[in-house]
Coordinates of C-alpha atoms in Angstrom, one line a residue:
X1 CA 6.7 -138.3 -117.4
X2 CA 9.4 -140.3 -119.2
X3 CA 13.0 -140.9 -118.3
X4 CA 16.1 -141.8 -120.3
X5 CA 19.4 -142.5 -118.5
X6 CA 22.8 -142.1 -120.2
X7 CA 25.9 -143.4 -118.4
X8 CA 28.9 -141.2 -119.1
X9 CA 32.6 -141.2 -118.4
X10 CA 34.2 -140.6 -115.0
X11 CA 31.2 -142.0 -113.1
X12 CA 28.8 -139.3 -114.4
X13 CA 25.3 -139.8 -115.8
X14 CA 22.7 -137.7 -117.7
X15 CA 19.0 -138.0 -116.9
X16 CA 16.8 -136.8 -119.7
X17 CA 13.4 -136.1 -118.3
X18 CA 10.3 -135.4 -120.4
X19 CA 7.1 -133.9 -118.9
X20 CA 3.9 -133.9 -120.9
X21 CA 2.6 -130.8 -122.7
X22 CA -0.5 -130.9 -120.4
X23 CA 1.6 -130.7 -117.3
X24 CA 3.6 -127.8 -118.8
X25 CA 0.3 -126.0 -119.6
X26 CA -0.8 -126.4 -116.0
X27 CA 2.5 -125.0 -114.8
X28 CA 2.2 -122.1 -117.2
X29 CA -1.3 -121.4 -115.9
X30 CA -0.1 -121.5 -112.3
X31 CA 2.7 -119.1 -113.2
X32 CA 0.2 -116.7 -114.7
X33 CA -2.1 -116.9 -111.7
X34 CA 0.9 -116.0 -109.4
X35 CA 2.1 -113.1 -111.5
X36 CA -1.1 -111.6 -112.8
X37 CA -1.5 -109.2 -109.9
X38 CA 1.9 -107.6 -110.8
X39 CA 1.0 -107.0 -114.4
X40 CA -1.1 -104.1 -115.7
X41 CA -2.1 -103.1 -119.3
X42 CA -4.0 -100.1 -120.5
X43 CA -7.8 -100.9 -120.5
X44 CA -7.5 -103.6 -117.9
X45 CA -7.7 -103.5 -114.1
X46 CA -4.6 -104.8 -112.3
X47 CA -4.9 -108.5 -111.9
X48 CA -7.5 -108.9 -114.6
X49 CA -5.4 -108.9 -117.7
X50 CA -6.1 -112.2 -119.7
X51 CA -3.1 -114.5 -120.0
X52 CA -3.4 -114.5 -123.8
X53 CA -3.1 -110.8 -123.8
X54 CA 0.0 -110.8 -121.6
X55 CA 1.6 -113.5 -123.8
X56 CA 0.8 -111.5 -126.9
X57 CA 2.3 -108.4 -125.5
X58 CA 5.4 -109.8 -123.8
X59 CA 5.8 -113.1 -125.6
X60 CA 4.8 -116.6 -124.4
X61 CA 8.2 -117.1 -122.7
X62 CA 7.2 -114.6 -120.0
X63 CA 5.9 -117.5 -117.8
X64 CA 8.5 -120.1 -118.9
X65 CA 11.0 -119.6 -116.0
X66 CA 8.4 -119.8 -113.3
X67 CA 6.8 -122.8 -115.0
X68 CA 10.1 -124.6 -115.3
X69 CA 10.9 -123.8 -111.6
X70 CA 7.6 -125.4 -110.6
X71 CA 8.0 -128.5 -112.7
X72 CA 11.7 -129.4 -112.2
X73 CA 12.0 -130.2 -108.5
X74 CA 9.1 -132.7 -108.5
X75 CA 10.0 -134.2 -111.9
X76 CA 13.7 -134.7 -110.8
X77 CA 12.6 -136.2 -107.5
X78 CA 10.5 -138.7 -109.4
X79 CA 13.3 -139.5 -111.8
X80 CA 15.7 -139.9 -108.9
X81 CA 13.5 -142.6 -107.4
X82 CA 12.9 -144.3 -110.8
X83 CA 16.4 -144.4 -112.1
X84 CA 17.8 -146.6 -109.3
X85 CA 21.2 -145.0 -109.6
X86 CA 23.5 -144.2 -106.6
X87 CA 23.5 -140.4 -107.1
X88 CA 26.1 -138.6 -105.0
X89 CA 25.9 -135.0 -106.2
X90 CA 23.4 -132.2 -106.8
X91 CA 22.0 -132.2 -110.4
X92 CA 23.2 -129.7 -113.0
X93 CA 20.0 -128.9 -114.8
X94 CA 19.8 -127.8 -118.5
X95 CA 16.5 -127.1 -120.2
X96 CA 16.3 -128.7 -123.6
X97 CA 12.8 -127.8 -124.7
X98 CA 10.1 -125.5 -123.3
X99 CA 7.4 -124.4 -125.6
X100 CA 3.7 -124.1 -125.2
X101 CA 1.9 -127.1 -126.7
X102 CA 5.0 -129.4 -126.6
X103 CA 6.5 -131.6 -123.9
X104 CA 8.9 -130.0 -121.5
X105 CA 12.3 -131.6 -121.7
X106 CA 15.3 -131.0 -119.4
X107 CA 18.4 -132.9 -118.5
X108 CA 20.0 -133.4 -115.1
X109 CA 23.7 -134.3 -115.0
X110 CA 24.7 -136.1 -111.9
X111 CA 27.7 -137.9 -110.3
X112 CA 27.4 -141.6 -109.4
X113 CA 29.1 -143.4 -106.5
X114 CA 32.2 -144.9 -108.1
X115 CA 32.7 -148.6 -108.3
X116 CA 35.6 -149.8 -106.1
X117 CA 38.0 -152.5 -107.1
X118 CA 39.4 -153.8 -103.9
X119 CA 43.1 -154.6 -103.5
X120 CA 44.6 -156.5 -100.5
X121 CA 42.7 -155.7 -97.3
X122 CA 43.4 -158.8 -95.2
X123 CA 46.6 -159.4 -93.4
X124 CA 47.6 -155.8 -93.5
X125 CA 50.5 -154.8 -91.3
X126 CA 50.0 -152.4 -88.5
X127 CA 52.4 -151.1 -85.8
X128 CA 52.5 -152.7 -82.4
X129 CA 51.7 -149.9 -80.0
X130 CA 52.9 -150.0 -76.4
X131 CA 50.1 -149.6 -73.8
X132 CA 52.0 -150.1 -70.6
X133 CA 51.6 -147.4 -68.0
X134 CA 54.7 -146.2 -66.1
X135 CA 54.9 -145.1 -62.5
X136 CA 56.1 -141.7 -63.8
X137 CA 52.9 -141.3 -65.8
X138 CA 50.8 -142.1 -62.8
X139 CA 52.7 -139.5 -60.7
X140 CA 52.3 -136.9 -63.5
X141 CA 48.5 -137.5 -63.5
X142 CA 48.4 -137.0 -59.7
X143 CA 50.4 -133.8 -60.0
X144 CA 48.0 -132.5 -62.7
X145 CA 45.0 -133.3 -60.4
X146 CA 46.8 -131.5 -57.6
X147 CA 47.3 -128.5 -59.8
X148 CA 43.6 -128.4 -60.5
X149 CA 42.9 -128.4 -56.8
X150 CA 45.6 -125.9 -55.9
X151 CA 44.6 -122.7 -54.1
X152 CA 46.1 -119.3 -54.8
X153 CA 47.6 -117.3 -52.0
X154 CA 49.3 -113.8 -52.0
X155 CA 52.9 -113.4 -50.9
X156 CA 54.3 -110.1 -49.6
X157 CA 57.9 -110.9 -48.5
X158 CA 59.7 -111.3 -51.9
X159 CA 60.0 -110.1 -55.4
X160 CA 58.4 -111.6 -58.5
X161 CA 59.6 -115.1 -59.5
X162 CA 59.0 -117.3 -62.5
X163 CA 55.7 -119.0 -62.4
X164 CA 54.0 -116.4 -60.2
X165 CA 50.7 -114.8 -61.0
X166 CA 51.0 -111.0 -60.7
X167 CA 48.4 -108.2 -60.8
X168 CA 50.0 -105.2 -62.6
X169 CA 49.5 -101.9 -64.3
X170 CA 51.4 -101.2 -67.5
X171 CA 51.6 -98.5 -70.2
X172 CA 53.6 -98.9 -73.4
X173 CA 55.5 -96.2 -75.3
X174 CA 57.1 -96.1 -78.8
X175 CA 59.5 -93.3 -79.5
X176 CA 58.4 -91.7 -76.2
X177 CA 54.7 -91.7 -77.3
X178 CA 52.0 -93.8 -75.7
X179 CA 50.2 -96.0 -78.2
X180 CA 46.6 -97.2 -78.5
X181 CA 46.0 -100.5 -76.7
X182 CA 49.2 -100.4 -74.8
X183 CA 47.8 -99.6 -71.4
X184 CA 46.3 -101.9 -68.7
X185 CA 45.3 -101.7 -65.1
X186 CA 45.1 -104.5 -62.5
X187 CA 45.9 -106.9 -65.3
X188 CA 46.5 -110.6 -64.2
X189 CA 49.6 -112.2 -65.8
X190 CA 51.3 -115.6 -65.1
X191 CA 55.0 -115.1 -65.5
X192 CA 56.4 -117.6 -68.0
X193 CA 53.0 -118.2 -69.7
X194 CA 54.1 -116.4 -72.9
X195 CA 50.9 -114.3 -72.9
X196 CA 52.7 -111.1 -73.6
X197 CA 55.3 -110.0 -76.2
X198 CA 58.5 -112.1 -76.1
X199 CA 60.9 -110.8 -73.4
X200 CA 58.2 -108.9 -71.5
X201 CA 57.5 -111.5 -68.7
X202 CA 61.2 -112.4 -68.1
X203 CA 62.0 -108.8 -67.3
X204 CA 59.4 -108.7 -64.5
X205 CA 61.2 -111.4 -62.6
X206 CA 62.8 -109.6 -59.6
X207 CA 60.3 -106.7 -59.7
X208 CA 59.2 -105.6 -56.2
X209 CA 55.6 -104.7 -55.4
X210 CA 54.6 -101.1 -55.8
X211 CA 57.9 -100.1 -57.4
X212 CA 57.9 -99.0 -61.0
X213 CA 60.1 -101.1 -63.4
X214 CA 60.8 -100.4 -67.1
X215 CA 60.5 -103.3 -69.6
X216 CA 62.1 -102.9 -73.0
X217 CA 60.8 -105.1 -75.8
X218 CA 60.7 -105.3 -79.6
X219 CA 57.4 -106.1 -81.3
X220 CA 57.6 -109.1 -83.6
X221 CA 57.6 -108.5 -87.4
X222 CA 54.3 -110.4 -87.7
X223 CA 52.5 -108.5 -84.9
X224 CA 48.8 -108.0 -85.7
X225 CA 49.0 -104.2 -85.3
X226 CA 50.6 -102.8 -88.5
X227 CA 51.9 -99.6 -86.7
X228 CA 53.8 -101.7 -84.1
X229 CA 55.5 -104.3 -86.3
X230 CA 59.2 -104.5 -85.5
X231 CA 59.1 -101.4 -83.3
X232 CA 61.1 -101.0 -80.1
X233 CA 58.9 -100.2 -77.1
X234 CA 59.2 -99.4 -73.4
X235 CA 56.6 -100.4 -70.9
X236 CA 56.3 -98.7 -67.5
X237 CA 55.0 -101.4 -65.1
X238 CA 54.0 -101.6 -61.5
X239 CA 53.3 -104.9 -59.8
X240 CA 50.6 -104.6 -57.1
X241 CA 50.2 -108.2 -56.0
X242 CA 52.1 -111.4 -56.3
X243 CA 50.2 -114.7 -56.0
X244 CA 51.5 -118.3 -55.9
X245 CA 49.8 -121.7 -56.2
X246 CA 49.7 -123.7 -53.0
X247 CA 49.5 -127.4 -54.0
X248 CA 47.8 -129.9 -51.7
X249 CA 49.7 -132.8 -50.3
X250 CA 49.2 -135.9 -52.4
X251 CA 48.0 -138.3 -49.6
X252 CA 45.0 -140.2 -48.4
X253 CA 43.1 -137.1 -47.6
X254 CA 43.8 -135.7 -51.1
X255 CA 42.6 -139.0 -52.7
X256 CA 39.4 -138.9 -50.6
X257 CA 38.7 -135.3 -51.7
X258 CA 39.2 -135.8 -55.5
X259 CA 37.9 -139.3 -56.0
X260 CA 35.6 -142.0 -54.7
X261 CA 38.4 -143.8 -52.9
X262 CA 39.5 -143.5 -49.3
X263 CA 43.2 -144.2 -49.8
X264 CA 46.0 -142.9 -52.1
X265 CA 46.9 -146.5 -53.2
X266 CA 43.3 -147.2 -54.3
X267 CA 43.2 -143.9 -56.2
X268 CA 46.6 -144.6 -57.8
X269 CA 45.3 -148.0 -59.0
X270 CA 42.3 -146.3 -60.5
X271 CA 44.4 -143.7 -62.2
X272 CA 46.6 -146.4 -63.7
X273 CA 43.7 -148.4 -64.9
X274 CA 42.1 -145.4 -66.6
X275 CA 45.5 -144.4 -68.2
X276 CA 45.8 -147.9 -69.6
X277 CA 42.3 -147.9 -70.9
X278 CA 43.0 -144.6 -72.6
X279 CA 46.2 -145.9 -74.1
X280 CA 44.5 -149.0 -75.4
X281 CA 41.8 -146.9 -77.0
X282 CA 44.4 -144.7 -78.7
X283 CA 46.4 -147.7 -79.8
X284 CA 43.3 -149.2 -81.3
X285 CA 42.5 -146.0 -83.2
X286 CA 46.0 -145.7 -84.5
X287 CA 46.0 -149.3 -85.8
X288 CA 42.6 -148.8 -87.3
X289 CA 43.8 -145.7 -89.1
X290 CA 46.8 -147.6 -90.5
X291 CA 44.7 -150.5 -91.7
X292 CA 42.1 -148.3 -93.3
X293 CA 44.8 -146.1 -95.0
X294 CA 46.4 -149.2 -96.5
X295 CA 43.1 -150.7 -97.7
X296 CA 42.3 -147.3 -99.4
X297 CA 45.8 -147.2 -101.0
X298 CA 45.4 -150.8 -102.3
X299 CA 42.0 -150.1 -103.9
X300 CA 41.2 -148.6 -107.3
X301 CA 38.4 -146.1 -108.0
X302 CA 37.7 -142.8 -109.7
X303 CA 35.9 -140.1 -107.8
X304 CA 33.8 -137.7 -109.9
X305 CA 34.5 -134.1 -109.2
X306 CA 30.9 -133.1 -108.5
X307 CA 30.9 -135.7 -105.7
X308 CA 33.9 -133.9 -104.1
X309 CA 32.2 -130.5 -104.6
X310 CA 29.1 -131.7 -102.9
X311 CA 31.1 -133.1 -99.9
X312 CA 33.0 -129.9 -99.6
X313 CA 29.8 -127.9 -99.5
X314 CA 28.5 -130.2 -96.8
X315 CA 31.6 -129.8 -94.8
X316 CA 31.4 -126.0 -95.1
X317 CA 27.8 -126.2 -93.9
X318 CA 28.8 -128.3 -90.9
X319 CA 31.6 -125.9 -90.1
X320 CA 29.1 -123.0 -90.3
X321 CA 26.8 -124.8 -87.9
X322 CA 29.6 -125.4 -85.4
X323 CA 30.8 -121.8 -85.3
X324 CA 27.2 -120.7 -85.3
X325 CA 26.7 -122.5 -82.1
X326 CA 29.5 -120.3 -80.7
X327 CA 27.7 -117.1 -81.9
X328 CA 29.7 -116.5 -85.0
X329 CA 28.5 -116.2 -88.6
X330 CA 30.7 -117.2 -91.6
X331 CA 31.0 -113.6 -92.5
X332 CA 32.4 -112.7 -89.1
X333 CA 34.7 -115.7 -89.2
X334 CA 36.0 -114.5 -92.6
X335 CA 36.6 -111.0 -91.2
X336 CA 38.5 -112.3 -88.1
X337 CA 40.7 -114.8 -90.0
X338 CA 41.0 -113.2 -93.4
X339 CA 39.7 -116.3 -95.0
X340 CA 37.5 -116.1 -98.1
X341 CA 34.7 -118.7 -98.7
X342 CA 36.8 -119.9 -101.7
X343 CA 39.9 -120.4 -99.4
X344 CA 37.8 -122.2 -96.8
X345 CA 36.6 -124.6 -99.5
X346 CA 40.1 -125.1 -100.9
X347 CA 41.4 -126.0 -97.5
X348 CA 38.6 -128.5 -96.9
X349 CA 38.9 -130.2 -100.2
X350 CA 41.7 -132.7 -99.3
X351 CA 39.8 -133.7 -96.2
X352 CA 36.6 -134.2 -98.3
X353 CA 38.6 -136.4 -100.8
X354 CA 40.0 -138.5 -97.9
X355 CA 36.5 -138.8 -96.3
X356 CA 35.0 -140.0 -99.6
X357 CA 37.9 -142.5 -100.3
X358 CA 37.6 -144.0 -96.8
X359 CA 33.8 -144.3 -97.0
X360 CA 33.5 -146.0 -100.4
X361 CA 36.3 -148.5 -99.7
X362 CA 34.9 -149.5 -96.3
X363 CA 31.5 -149.9 -97.9
X364 CA 33.0 -152.1 -100.6
X365 CA 34.7 -154.2 -97.9
X366 CA 31.4 -154.5 -96.0
X367 CA 29.7 -155.7 -99.2
X368 CA 32.6 -158.1 -100.1
X369 CA 32.4 -159.7 -96.6
X370 CA 28.6 -159.7 -96.5
X371 CA 28.5 -157.5 -93.5
X372 CA 24.8 -156.7 -93.0
X373 CA 23.1 -155.0 -90.1
X374 CA 19.8 -156.4 -89.0
X375 CA 17.1 -154.6 -87.1
X376 CA 18.2 -156.1 -83.8
X377 CA 21.6 -154.5 -84.1
X378 CA 20.0 -151.3 -85.2
X379 CA 17.9 -151.3 -82.1
X380 CA 21.0 -151.7 -79.9
X381 CA 22.5 -148.6 -81.4
X382 CA 19.3 -146.6 -81.1
X383 CA 19.2 -147.6 -77.4
X384 CA 22.7 -146.3 -76.9
X385 CA 21.8 -143.0 -78.7
X386 CA 18.6 -142.7 -76.6
X387 CA 20.6 -143.1 -73.4
X388 CA 23.1 -140.4 -74.5
X389 CA 20.2 -138.0 -75.3
X390 CA 18.3 -139.1 -72.1
X391 CA 15.3 -140.3 -74.2
X392 CA 13.3 -143.4 -74.4
X393 CA 14.5 -145.7 -77.2
X394 CA 11.0 -146.2 -78.6
X395 CA 10.4 -142.4 -78.8
X396 CA 13.7 -141.8 -80.6
X397 CA 12.9 -144.6 -83.0
X398 CA 9.6 -143.0 -83.8
X399 CA 11.3 -139.8 -84.8
X400 CA 13.5 -141.7 -87.3
X401 CA 12.3 -142.2 -90.8
X402 CA 13.2 -145.1 -93.1
X403 CA 16.0 -143.0 -94.7
X404 CA 17.6 -142.3 -91.3
X405 CA 17.4 -145.9 -90.3
X406 CA 19.0 -147.0 -93.6
X407 CA 21.8 -144.5 -93.2
X408 CA 22.4 -145.6 -89.6
X409 CA 22.7 -149.3 -90.8
X410 CA 25.2 -148.2 -93.4
X411 CA 27.2 -146.3 -90.8
X412 CA 27.3 -149.3 -88.5
X413 CA 28.3 -151.6 -91.4
X414 CA 31.2 -149.2 -92.1
X415 CA 32.3 -149.5 -88.5
X416 CA 32.1 -153.2 -88.7
X417 CA 34.3 -153.1 -91.8
X418 CA 36.9 -151.3 -89.8
X419 CA 36.7 -153.9 -87.0
X420 CA 37.1 -156.6 -89.7
X421 CA 40.2 -154.9 -91.1
X422 CA 41.8 -154.7 -87.6
X423 CA 40.8 -158.3 -86.7
X424 CA 42.6 -159.5 -89.8
X425 CA 45.6 -157.3 -89.6
X426 CA 49.1 -158.4 -88.5
X427 CA 51.1 -156.5 -85.9
X428 CA 54.7 -155.8 -86.9

């Protein structure tokens, strides 16, 4: 095999790959062996027709496609390793020559990782973010925890009030006729949650148990059911049960039940510490994002379109895996949301561009600052991963090939570049 590399404009390259006539002949013979049982000619048993006879009858090109498909993956993989280019897209293959007795020649057009010309990335200005925790925030956190530990009790001596949970029957009518999907029995509803049509829940306030009440509403113009959009409706409702949340007292006993602490003061101190830790982490992320955004803006580069296309496809594949874990296929998702595959890709494209820009600039900063990750640091990260997956670090390391370890080192270097940016930034 021989290889020629032609650098092109806009960070593209063309690989011209030539495979010997002997290798093409082997691929043609292989294609014949795979297809011969499907071909029959008068005077020959099926599977016994000589190759020359088939080529004479149908033309020698009958086996060209299969032969090319057999040669190209391996030849391209070998060229990929030999060319020492930083290829960042799938190849667009074009066959230049395929003829029996001659070398097989094809081209593969690929995108290359763009060169980055760094602008200013030291001394970038970032916002100073407050991380103080107020007494009100601590109290709010305690109230949220009390809400989680509230018990629900039924009340029988009053009408429905805002915030109650009710169990009700309802049936809806438009122009005096019941409509499909407008009936429910023993349905739970929290008044004020906004779960029902606007105006429905408010009209249940004051309703008494086991007494019918009429609720008049107008369906929104953007309602999902076409036959109900903008229509006036009357719902006949009957509340069977009213429930309220009973919150626990926020005291030492409460603290002991919901935490590892014996007193409320100790629990409050822990809540405050965790809130502060969370605010500090958020502030750090916010400043990192600002610094990275400025570094990207100050840099110069040209991203080839096929690189973006490849990243968009990867993002779509990742999205498909995520919804697949929830039991949905992409086809089902498209039906539920009205999104076409093209629309999904279009919406992901800006995110893909941003992801590429961020990555290549951070890699360039890591290179400029000689940020290199040694095996010791890699082992530390593998140990953290192993702990998260409840595995032994050595076992996890065994599963990782050289490519995975190289990728992991590059990822760590990128994170170190972010740390470098923040360490050298100036708060304003």
